[in-house]
Short mmCIF file of N, CA and C and ligand atoms in Angstrom, two decimals:
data_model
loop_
_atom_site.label_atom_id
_atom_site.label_comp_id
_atom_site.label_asym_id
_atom_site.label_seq_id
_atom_site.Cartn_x
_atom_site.Cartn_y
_atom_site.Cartn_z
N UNK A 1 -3.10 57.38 -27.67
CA UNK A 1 -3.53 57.11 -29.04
C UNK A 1 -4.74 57.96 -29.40
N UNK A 2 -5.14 57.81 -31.00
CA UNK A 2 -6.08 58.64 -31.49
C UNK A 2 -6.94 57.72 -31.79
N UNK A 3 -8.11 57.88 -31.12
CA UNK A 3 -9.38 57.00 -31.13
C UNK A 3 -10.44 57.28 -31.55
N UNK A 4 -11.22 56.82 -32.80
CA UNK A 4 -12.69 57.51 -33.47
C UNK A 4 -13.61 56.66 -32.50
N UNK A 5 -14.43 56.96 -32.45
CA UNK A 5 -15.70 55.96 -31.85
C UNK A 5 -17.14 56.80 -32.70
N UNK A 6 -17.81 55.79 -33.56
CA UNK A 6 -18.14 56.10 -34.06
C UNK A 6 -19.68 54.71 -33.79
N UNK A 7 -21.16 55.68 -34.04
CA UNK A 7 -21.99 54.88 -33.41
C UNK A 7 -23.09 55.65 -34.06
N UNK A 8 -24.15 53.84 -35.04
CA UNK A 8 -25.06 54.66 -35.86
C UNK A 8 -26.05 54.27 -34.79
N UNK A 9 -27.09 55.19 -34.53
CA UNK A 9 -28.23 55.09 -33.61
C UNK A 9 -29.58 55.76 -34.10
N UNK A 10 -30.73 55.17 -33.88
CA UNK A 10 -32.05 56.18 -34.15
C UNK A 10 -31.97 56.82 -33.29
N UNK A 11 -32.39 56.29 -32.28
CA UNK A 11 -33.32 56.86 -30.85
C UNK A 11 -32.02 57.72 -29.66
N UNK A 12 -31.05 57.37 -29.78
CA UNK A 12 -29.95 57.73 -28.73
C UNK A 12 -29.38 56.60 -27.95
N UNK A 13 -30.28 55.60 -27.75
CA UNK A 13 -29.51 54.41 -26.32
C UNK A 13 -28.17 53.66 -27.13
N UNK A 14 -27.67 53.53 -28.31
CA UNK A 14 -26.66 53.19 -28.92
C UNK A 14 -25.47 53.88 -28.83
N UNK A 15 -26.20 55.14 -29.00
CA UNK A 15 -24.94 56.17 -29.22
C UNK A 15 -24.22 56.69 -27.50
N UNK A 16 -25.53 56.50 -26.38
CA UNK A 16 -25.09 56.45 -24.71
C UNK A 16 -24.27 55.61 -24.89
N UNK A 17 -24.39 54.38 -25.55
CA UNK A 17 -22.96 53.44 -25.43
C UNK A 17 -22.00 53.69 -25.87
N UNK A 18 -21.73 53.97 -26.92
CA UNK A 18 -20.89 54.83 -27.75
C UNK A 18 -19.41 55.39 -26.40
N UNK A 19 -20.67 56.74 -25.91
CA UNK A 19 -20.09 57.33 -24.75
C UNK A 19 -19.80 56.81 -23.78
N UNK A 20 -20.19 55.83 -23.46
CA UNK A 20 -19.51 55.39 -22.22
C UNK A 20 -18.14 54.42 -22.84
N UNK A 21 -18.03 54.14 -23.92
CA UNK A 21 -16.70 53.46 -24.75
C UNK A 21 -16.04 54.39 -24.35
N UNK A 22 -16.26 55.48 -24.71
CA UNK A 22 -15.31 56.39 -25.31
C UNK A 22 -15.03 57.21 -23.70
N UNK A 23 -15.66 57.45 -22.92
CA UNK A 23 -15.40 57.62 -21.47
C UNK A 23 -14.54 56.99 -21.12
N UNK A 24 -14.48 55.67 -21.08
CA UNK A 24 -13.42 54.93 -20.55
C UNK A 24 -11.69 54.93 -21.49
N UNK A 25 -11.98 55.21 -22.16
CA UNK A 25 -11.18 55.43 -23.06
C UNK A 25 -10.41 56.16 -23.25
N UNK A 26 -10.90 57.52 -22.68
CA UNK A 26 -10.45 59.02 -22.07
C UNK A 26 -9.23 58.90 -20.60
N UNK A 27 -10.31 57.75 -20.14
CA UNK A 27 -9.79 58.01 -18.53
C UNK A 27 -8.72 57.21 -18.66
N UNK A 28 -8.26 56.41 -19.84
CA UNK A 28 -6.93 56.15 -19.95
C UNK A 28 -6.17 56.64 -20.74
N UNK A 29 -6.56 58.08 -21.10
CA UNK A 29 -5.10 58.56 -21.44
C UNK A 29 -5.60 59.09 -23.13
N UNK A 30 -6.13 58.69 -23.56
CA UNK A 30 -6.70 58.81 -25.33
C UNK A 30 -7.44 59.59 -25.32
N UNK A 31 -6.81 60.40 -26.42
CA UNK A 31 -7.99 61.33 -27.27
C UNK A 31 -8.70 60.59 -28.25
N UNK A 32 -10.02 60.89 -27.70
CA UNK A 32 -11.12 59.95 -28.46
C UNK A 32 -12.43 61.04 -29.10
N UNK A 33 -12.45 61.08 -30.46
CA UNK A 33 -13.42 61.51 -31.21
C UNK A 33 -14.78 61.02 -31.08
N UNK A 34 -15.84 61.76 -30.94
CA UNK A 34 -17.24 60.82 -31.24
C UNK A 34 -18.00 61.40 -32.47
N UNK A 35 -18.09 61.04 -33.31
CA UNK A 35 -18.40 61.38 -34.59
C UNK A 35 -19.49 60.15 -35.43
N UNK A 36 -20.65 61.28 -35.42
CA UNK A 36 -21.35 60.37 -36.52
C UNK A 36 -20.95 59.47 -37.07
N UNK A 37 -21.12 58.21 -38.19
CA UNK A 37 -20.62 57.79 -39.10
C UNK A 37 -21.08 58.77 -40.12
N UNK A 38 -22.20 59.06 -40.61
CA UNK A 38 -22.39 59.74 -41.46
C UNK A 38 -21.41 61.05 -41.93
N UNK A 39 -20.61 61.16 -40.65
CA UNK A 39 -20.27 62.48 -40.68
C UNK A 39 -18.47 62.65 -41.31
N UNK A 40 -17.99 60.89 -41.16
CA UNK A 40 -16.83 60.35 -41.08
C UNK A 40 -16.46 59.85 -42.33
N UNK A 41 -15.16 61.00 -42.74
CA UNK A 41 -15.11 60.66 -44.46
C UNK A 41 -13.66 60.34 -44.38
N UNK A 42 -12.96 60.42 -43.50
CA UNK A 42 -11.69 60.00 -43.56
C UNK A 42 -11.36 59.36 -42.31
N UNK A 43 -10.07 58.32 -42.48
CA UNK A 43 -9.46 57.83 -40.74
C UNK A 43 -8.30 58.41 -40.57
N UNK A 44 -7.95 59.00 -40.93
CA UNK A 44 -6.39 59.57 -41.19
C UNK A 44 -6.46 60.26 -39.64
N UNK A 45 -5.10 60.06 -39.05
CA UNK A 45 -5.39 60.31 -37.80
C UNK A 45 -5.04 59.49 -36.62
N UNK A 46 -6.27 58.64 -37.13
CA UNK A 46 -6.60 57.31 -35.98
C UNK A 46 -5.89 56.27 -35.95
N UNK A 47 -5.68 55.93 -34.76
CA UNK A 47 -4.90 54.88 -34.49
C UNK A 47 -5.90 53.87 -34.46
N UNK A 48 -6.88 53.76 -33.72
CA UNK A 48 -7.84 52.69 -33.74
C UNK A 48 -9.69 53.49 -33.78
N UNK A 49 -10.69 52.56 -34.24
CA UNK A 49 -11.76 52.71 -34.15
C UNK A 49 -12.73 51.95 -33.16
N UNK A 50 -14.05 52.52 -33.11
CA UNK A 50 -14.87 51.71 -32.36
C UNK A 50 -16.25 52.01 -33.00
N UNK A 51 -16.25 50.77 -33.55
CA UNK A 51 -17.41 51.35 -34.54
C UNK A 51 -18.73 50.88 -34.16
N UNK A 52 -20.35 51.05 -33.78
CA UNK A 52 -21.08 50.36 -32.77
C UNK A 52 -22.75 50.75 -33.97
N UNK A 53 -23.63 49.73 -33.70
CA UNK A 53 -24.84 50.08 -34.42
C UNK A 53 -25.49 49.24 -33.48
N UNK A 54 -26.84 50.23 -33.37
CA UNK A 54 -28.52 49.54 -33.10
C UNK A 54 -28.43 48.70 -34.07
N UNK A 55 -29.67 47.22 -33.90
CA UNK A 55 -29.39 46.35 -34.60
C UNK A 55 -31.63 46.97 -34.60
N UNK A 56 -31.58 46.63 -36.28
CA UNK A 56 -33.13 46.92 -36.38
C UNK A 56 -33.60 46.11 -37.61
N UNK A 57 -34.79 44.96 -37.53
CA UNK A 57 -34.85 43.91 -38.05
C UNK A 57 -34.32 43.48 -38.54
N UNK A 58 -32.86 43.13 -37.20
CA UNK A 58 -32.05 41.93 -37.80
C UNK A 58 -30.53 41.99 -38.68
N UNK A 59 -30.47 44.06 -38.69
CA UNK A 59 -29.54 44.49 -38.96
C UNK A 59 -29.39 45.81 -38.82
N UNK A 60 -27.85 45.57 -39.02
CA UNK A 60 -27.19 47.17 -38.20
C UNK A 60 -27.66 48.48 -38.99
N UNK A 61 -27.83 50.09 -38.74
CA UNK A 61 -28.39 50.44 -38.99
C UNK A 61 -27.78 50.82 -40.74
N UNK A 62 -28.16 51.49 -41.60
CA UNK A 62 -27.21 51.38 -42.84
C UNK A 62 -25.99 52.90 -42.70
N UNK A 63 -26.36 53.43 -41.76
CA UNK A 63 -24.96 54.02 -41.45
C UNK A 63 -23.78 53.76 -41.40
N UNK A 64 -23.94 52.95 -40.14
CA UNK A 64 -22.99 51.96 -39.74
C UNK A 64 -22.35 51.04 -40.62
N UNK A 65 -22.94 50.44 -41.34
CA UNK A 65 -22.81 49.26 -42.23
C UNK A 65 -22.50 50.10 -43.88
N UNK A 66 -22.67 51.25 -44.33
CA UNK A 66 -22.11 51.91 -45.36
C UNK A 66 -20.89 52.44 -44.87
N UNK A 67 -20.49 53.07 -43.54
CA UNK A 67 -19.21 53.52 -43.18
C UNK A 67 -18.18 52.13 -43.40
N UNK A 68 -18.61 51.18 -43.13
CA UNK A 68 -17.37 50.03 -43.02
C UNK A 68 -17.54 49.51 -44.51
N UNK A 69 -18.33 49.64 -45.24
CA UNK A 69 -17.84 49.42 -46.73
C UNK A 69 -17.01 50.63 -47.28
N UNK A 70 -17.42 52.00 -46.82
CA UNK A 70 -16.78 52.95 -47.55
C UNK A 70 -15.33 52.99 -47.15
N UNK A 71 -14.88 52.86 -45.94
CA UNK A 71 -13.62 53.22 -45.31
C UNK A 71 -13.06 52.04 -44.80
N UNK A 72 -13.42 50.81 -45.44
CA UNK A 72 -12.65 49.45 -45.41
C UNK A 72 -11.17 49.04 -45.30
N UNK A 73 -10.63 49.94 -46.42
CA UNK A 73 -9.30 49.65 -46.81
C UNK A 73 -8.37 50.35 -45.75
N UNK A 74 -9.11 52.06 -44.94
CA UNK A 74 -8.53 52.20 -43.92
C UNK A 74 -8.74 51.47 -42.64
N UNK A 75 -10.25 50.87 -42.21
CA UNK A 75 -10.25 50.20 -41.34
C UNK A 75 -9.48 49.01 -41.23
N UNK A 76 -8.66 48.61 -42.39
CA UNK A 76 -7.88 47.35 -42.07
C UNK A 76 -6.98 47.97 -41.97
N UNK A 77 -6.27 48.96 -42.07
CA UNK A 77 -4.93 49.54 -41.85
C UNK A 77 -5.19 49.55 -40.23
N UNK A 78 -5.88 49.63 -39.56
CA UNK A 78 -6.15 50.18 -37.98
C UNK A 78 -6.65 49.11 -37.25
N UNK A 79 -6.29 49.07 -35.75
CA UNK A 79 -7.08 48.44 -34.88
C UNK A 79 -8.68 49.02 -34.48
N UNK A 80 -9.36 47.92 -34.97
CA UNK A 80 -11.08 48.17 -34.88
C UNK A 80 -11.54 47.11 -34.06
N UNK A 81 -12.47 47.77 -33.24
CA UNK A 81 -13.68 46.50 -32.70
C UNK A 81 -14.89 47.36 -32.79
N UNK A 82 -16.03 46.34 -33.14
CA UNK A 82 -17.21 46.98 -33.57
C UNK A 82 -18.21 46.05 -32.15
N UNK A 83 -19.47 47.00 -31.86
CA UNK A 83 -20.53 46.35 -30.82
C UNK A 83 -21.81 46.62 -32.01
N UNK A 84 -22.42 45.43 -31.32
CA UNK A 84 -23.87 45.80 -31.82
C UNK A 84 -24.91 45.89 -30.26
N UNK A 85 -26.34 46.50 -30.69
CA UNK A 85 -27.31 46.76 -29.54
C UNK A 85 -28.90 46.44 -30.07
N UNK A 86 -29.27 45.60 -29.09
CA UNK A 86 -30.24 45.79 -29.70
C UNK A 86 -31.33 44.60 -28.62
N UNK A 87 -32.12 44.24 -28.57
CA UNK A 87 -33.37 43.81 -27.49
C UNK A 87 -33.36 41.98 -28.08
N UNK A 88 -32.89 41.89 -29.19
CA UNK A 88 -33.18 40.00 -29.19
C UNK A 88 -33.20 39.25 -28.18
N UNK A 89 -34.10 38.77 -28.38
CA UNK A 89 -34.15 37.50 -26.52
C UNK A 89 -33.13 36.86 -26.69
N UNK A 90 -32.80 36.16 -28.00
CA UNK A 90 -31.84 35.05 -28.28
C UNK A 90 -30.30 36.14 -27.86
N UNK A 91 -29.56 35.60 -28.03
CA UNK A 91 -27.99 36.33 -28.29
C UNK A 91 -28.20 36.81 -28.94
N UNK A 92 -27.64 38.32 -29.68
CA UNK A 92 -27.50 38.51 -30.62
C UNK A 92 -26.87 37.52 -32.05
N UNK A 93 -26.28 37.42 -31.31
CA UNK A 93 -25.14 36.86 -32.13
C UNK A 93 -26.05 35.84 -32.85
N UNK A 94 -26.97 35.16 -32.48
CA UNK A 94 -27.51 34.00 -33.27
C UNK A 94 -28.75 34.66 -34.09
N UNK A 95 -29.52 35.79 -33.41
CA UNK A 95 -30.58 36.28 -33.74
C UNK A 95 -30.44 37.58 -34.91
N UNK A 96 -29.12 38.05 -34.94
CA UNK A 96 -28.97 39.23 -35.51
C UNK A 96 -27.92 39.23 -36.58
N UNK A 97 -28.50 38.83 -37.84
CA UNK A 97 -28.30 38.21 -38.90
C UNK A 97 -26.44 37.93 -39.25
N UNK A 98 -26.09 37.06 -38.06
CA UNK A 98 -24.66 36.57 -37.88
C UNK A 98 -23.50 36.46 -38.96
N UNK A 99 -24.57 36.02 -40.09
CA UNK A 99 -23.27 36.05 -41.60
C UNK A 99 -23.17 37.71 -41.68
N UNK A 100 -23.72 38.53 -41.95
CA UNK A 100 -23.62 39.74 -42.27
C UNK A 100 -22.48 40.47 -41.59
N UNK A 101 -22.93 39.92 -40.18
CA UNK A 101 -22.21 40.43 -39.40
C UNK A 101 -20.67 39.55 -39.49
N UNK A 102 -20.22 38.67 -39.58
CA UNK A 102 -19.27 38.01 -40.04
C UNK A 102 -18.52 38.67 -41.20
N UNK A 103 -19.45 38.70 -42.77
CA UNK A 103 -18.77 39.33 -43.67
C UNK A 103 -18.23 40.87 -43.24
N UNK A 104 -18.83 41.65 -42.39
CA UNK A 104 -18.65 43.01 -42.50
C UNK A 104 -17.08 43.35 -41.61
N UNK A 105 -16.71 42.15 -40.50
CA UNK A 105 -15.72 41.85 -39.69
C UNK A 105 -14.97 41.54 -40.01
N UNK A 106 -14.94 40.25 -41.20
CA UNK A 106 -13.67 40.22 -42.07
C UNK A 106 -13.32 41.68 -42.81
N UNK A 107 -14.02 42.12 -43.67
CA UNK A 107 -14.02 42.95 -44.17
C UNK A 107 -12.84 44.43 -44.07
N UNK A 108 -13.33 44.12 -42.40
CA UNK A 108 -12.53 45.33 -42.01
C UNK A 108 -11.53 45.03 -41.35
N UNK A 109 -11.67 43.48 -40.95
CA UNK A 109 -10.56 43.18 -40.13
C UNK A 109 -11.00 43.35 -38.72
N UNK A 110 -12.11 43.37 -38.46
CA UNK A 110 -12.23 43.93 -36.80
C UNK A 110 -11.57 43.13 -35.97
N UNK A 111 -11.03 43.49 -34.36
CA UNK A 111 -10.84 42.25 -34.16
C UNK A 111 -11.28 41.56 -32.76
N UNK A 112 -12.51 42.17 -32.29
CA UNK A 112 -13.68 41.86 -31.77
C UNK A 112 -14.71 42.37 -31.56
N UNK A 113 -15.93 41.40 -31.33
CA UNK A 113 -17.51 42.21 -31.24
C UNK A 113 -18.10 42.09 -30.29
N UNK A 114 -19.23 42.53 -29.81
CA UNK A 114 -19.30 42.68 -28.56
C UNK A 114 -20.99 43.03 -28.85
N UNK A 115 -21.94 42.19 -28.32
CA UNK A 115 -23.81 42.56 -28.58
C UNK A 115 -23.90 43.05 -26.79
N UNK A 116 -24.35 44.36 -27.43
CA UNK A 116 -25.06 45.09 -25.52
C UNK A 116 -26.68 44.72 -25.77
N UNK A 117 -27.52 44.82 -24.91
CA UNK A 117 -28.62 44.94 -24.82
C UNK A 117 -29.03 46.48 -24.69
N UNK A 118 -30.12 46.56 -25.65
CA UNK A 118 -30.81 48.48 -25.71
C UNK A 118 -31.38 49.01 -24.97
N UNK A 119 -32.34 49.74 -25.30
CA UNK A 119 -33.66 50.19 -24.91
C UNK A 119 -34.91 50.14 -25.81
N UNK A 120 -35.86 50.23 -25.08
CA UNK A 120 -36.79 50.08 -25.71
C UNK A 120 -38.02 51.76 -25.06
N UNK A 121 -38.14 52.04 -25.64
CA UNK A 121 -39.25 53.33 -25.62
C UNK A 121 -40.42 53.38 -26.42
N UNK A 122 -41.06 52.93 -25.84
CA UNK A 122 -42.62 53.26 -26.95
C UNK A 122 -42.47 54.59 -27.32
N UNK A 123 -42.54 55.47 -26.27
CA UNK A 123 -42.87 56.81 -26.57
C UNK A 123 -41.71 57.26 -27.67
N UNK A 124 -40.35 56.58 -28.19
CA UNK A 124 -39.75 57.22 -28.66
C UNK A 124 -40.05 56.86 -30.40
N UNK A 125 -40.83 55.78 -30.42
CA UNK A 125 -40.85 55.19 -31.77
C UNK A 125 -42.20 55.73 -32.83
N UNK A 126 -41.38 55.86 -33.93
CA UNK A 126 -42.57 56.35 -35.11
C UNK A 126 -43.63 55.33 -35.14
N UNK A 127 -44.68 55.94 -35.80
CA UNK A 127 -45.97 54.79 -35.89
C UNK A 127 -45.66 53.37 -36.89
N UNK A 128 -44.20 53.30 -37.39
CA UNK A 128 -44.26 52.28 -38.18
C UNK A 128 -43.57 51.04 -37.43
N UNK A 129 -42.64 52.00 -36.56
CA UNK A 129 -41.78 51.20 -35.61
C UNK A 129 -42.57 50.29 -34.65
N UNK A 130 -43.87 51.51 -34.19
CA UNK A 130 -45.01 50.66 -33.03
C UNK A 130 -44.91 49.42 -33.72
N UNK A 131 -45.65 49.58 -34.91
CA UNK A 131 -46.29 48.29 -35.59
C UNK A 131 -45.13 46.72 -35.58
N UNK A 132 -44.21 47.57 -35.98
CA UNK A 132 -43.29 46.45 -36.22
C UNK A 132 -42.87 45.46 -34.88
N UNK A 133 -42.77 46.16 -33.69
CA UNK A 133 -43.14 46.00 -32.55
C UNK A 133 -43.70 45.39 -31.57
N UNK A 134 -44.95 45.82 -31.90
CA UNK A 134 -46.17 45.07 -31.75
C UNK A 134 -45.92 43.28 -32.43
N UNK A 135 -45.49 43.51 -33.46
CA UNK A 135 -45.28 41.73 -33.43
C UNK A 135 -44.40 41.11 -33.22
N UNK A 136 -43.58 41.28 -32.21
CA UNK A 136 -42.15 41.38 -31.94
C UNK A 136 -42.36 40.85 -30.08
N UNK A 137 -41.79 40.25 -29.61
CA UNK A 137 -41.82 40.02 -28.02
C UNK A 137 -40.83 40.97 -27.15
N UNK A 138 -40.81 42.20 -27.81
CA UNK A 138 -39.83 43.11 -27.09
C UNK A 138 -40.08 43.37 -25.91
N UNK A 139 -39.13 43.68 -24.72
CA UNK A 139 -39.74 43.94 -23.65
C UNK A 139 -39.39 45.69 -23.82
N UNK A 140 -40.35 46.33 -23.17
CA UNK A 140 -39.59 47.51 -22.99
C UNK A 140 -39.19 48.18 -21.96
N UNK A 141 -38.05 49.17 -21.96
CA UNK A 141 -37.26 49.25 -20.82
C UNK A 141 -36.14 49.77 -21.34
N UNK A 142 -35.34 49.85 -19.92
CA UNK A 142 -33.86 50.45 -20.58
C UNK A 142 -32.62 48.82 -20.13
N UNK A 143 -32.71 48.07 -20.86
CA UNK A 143 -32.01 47.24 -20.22
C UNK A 143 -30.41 47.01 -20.73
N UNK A 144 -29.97 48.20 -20.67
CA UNK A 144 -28.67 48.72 -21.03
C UNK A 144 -27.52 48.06 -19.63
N UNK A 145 -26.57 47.48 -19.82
CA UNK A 145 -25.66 47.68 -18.83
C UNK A 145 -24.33 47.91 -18.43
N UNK A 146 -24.46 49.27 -17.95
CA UNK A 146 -23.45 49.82 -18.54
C UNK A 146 -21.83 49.51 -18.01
N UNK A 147 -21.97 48.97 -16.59
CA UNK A 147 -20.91 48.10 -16.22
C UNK A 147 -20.27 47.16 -17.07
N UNK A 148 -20.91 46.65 -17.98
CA UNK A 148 -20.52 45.48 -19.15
C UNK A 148 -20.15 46.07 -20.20
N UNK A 149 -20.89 47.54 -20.64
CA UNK A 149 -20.16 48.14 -21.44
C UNK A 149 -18.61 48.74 -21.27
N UNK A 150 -18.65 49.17 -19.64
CA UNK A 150 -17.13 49.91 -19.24
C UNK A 150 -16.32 48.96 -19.13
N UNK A 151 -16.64 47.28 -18.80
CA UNK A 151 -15.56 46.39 -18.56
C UNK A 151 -14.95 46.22 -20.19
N UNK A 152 -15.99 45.80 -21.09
CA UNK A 152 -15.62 45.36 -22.28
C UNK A 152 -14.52 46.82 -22.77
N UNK A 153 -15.20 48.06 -22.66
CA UNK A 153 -13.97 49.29 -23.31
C UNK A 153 -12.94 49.01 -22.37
N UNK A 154 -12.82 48.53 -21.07
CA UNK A 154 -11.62 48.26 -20.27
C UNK A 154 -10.82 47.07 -21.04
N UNK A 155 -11.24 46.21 -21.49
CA UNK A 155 -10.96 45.35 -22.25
C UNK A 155 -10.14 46.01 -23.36
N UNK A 156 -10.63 46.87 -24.21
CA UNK A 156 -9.98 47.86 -25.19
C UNK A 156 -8.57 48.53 -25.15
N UNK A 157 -9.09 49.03 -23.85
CA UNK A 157 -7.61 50.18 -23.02
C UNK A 157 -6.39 48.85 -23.10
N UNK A 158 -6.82 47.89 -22.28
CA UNK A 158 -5.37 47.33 -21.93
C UNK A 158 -4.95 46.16 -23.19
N UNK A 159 -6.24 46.15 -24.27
CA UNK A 159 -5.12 45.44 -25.28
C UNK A 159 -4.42 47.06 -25.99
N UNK A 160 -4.94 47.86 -26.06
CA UNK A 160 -4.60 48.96 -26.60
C UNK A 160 -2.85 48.84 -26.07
N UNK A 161 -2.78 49.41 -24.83
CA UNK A 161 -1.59 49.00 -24.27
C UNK A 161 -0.80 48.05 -24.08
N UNK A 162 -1.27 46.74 -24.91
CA UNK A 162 -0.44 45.89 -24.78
C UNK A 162 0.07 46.19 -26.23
N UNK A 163 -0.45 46.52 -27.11
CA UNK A 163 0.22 46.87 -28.15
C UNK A 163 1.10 48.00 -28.36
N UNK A 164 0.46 49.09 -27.47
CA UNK A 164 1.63 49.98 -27.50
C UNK A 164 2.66 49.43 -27.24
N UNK A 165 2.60 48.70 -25.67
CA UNK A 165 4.22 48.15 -25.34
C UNK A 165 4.80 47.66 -26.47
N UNK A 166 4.32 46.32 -27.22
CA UNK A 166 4.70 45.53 -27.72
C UNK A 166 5.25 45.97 -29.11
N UNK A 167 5.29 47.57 -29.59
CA UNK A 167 5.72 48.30 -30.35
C UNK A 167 6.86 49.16 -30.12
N UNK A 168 6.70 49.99 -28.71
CA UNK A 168 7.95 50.21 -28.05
C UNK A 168 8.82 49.66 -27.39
N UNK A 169 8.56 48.08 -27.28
CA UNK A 169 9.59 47.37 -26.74
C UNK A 169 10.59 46.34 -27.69
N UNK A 170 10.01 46.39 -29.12
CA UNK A 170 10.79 46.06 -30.13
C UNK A 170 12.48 46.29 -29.77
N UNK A 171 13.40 45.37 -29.94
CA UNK A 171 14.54 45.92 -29.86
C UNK A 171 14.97 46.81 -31.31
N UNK A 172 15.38 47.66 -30.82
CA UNK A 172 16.27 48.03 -32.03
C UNK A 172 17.51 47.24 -32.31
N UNK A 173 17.60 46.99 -33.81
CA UNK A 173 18.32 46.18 -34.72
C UNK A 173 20.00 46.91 -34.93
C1 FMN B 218 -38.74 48.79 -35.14
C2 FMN B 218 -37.70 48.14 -34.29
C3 FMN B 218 -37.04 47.00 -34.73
C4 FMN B 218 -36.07 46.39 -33.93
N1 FMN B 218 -35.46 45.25 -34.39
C5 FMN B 218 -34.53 44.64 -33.60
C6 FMN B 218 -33.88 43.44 -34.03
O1 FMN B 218 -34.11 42.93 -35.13
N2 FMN B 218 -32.97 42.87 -33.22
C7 FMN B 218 -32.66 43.41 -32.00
O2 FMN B 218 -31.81 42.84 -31.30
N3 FMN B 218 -33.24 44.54 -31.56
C8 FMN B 218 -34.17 45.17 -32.34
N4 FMN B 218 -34.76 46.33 -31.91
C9 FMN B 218 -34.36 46.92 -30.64
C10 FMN B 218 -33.36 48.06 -30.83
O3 FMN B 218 -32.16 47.58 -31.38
C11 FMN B 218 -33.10 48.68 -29.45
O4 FMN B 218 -34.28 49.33 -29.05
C12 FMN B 218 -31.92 49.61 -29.45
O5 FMN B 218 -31.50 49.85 -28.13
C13 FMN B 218 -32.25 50.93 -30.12
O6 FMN B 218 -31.09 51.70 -30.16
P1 FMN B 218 -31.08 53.23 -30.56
O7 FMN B 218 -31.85 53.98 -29.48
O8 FMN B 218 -29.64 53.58 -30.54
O9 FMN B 218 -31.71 53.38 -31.91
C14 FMN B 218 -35.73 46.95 -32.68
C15 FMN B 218 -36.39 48.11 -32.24
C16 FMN B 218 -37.35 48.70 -33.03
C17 FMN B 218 -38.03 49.95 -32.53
#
């Protein structure tokens, strides 16, 4: 199959995830695109997406979150699952503004999500980011893992293939 993976990121540790989706993804057999969102004006092509955003006070970045309003009507034509990333102590899921993330899933139809944990870099953040930061209980670090990322895209591959089967094994009428 033809696979976009597509991942809005500031700093880079979003978009490493991205790649390791899309690594695993490879090693079963798919040609897989990695393409900006910004950069992504059509799906034509794709069989499925993987659409992924840093989560930054509390929401995904507006890349991410303008690509799935703009290209909605194709993302429901396609199989999509979207991840988010980002350092909340809580789950994401409770901490990282959950309706939004709800509406944007119907929306497209995704049909699962998946919160990784980021990184954190002082050295990589602008002076506004410090600040914001600073009042924030972030730890910093790289507490990425990427075993959880390759199981979950393993997760991907074999519903991927269960649908292929379940398309070529249709009887003919
Ligand atoms: C200014 C700032 C705000 C952040 N806000 C959140 C947040 O609201 N929720 C969260 O889970 N993580 C938050 N994070 C953590 C980032 O999501 C995390 O560092 C992520 O891995 C960054 O990914 P990137 O390198 O792809 O941009 C924030 C980080 C910064 C620097």
């Amino acid at each position: 199959m033809q696979i976009l993976v597509t991942v809005a990121s500031r700093h880079g540790a979003t978009a490493e995830i991205g790649t390791a989706v899309a690594d695993v993804l490879r090693a079963d057999g798919h040609v897989v695109d990695e393409v900006e969102p910004e950069e992504v004006a059509d799906l034509t092509g794709y069989d499925a997406v993987v659409l992924g955003s840093a989560v930054y006070t509390a929401h995904w970045l507006p890349a991410a979150r303008d690509l799935a309003a703009r290209l909605a009507p194709q993302l429901r034509e396609r199989v999509c699952w979207v991840f988010s990333s980002g350092l909340a102590t809580q789950p994401a899921a409770s901490a990282n503004s959950p309706h939004e993330l709800r509406v944007l899933m119907a929306d497209i139809r995704a049909v699962g999500h998946r919160a990784f944990a980021g990184r954190l870099r002082r050295a990589d953040l602008a002076f506004a980011e410090r600040a914001i930061i600073a009042g924030a209980r972030a730890k910093e670090g790289d507490h990425r893992d990427f075993d959880a990322v390759r199981a979950w895209a393993g997760q991907i591959a074999d519903e991927l293939r269960a649908r292929a089967g379940s398309v070529t094994s249709t009887p003919a009428s």
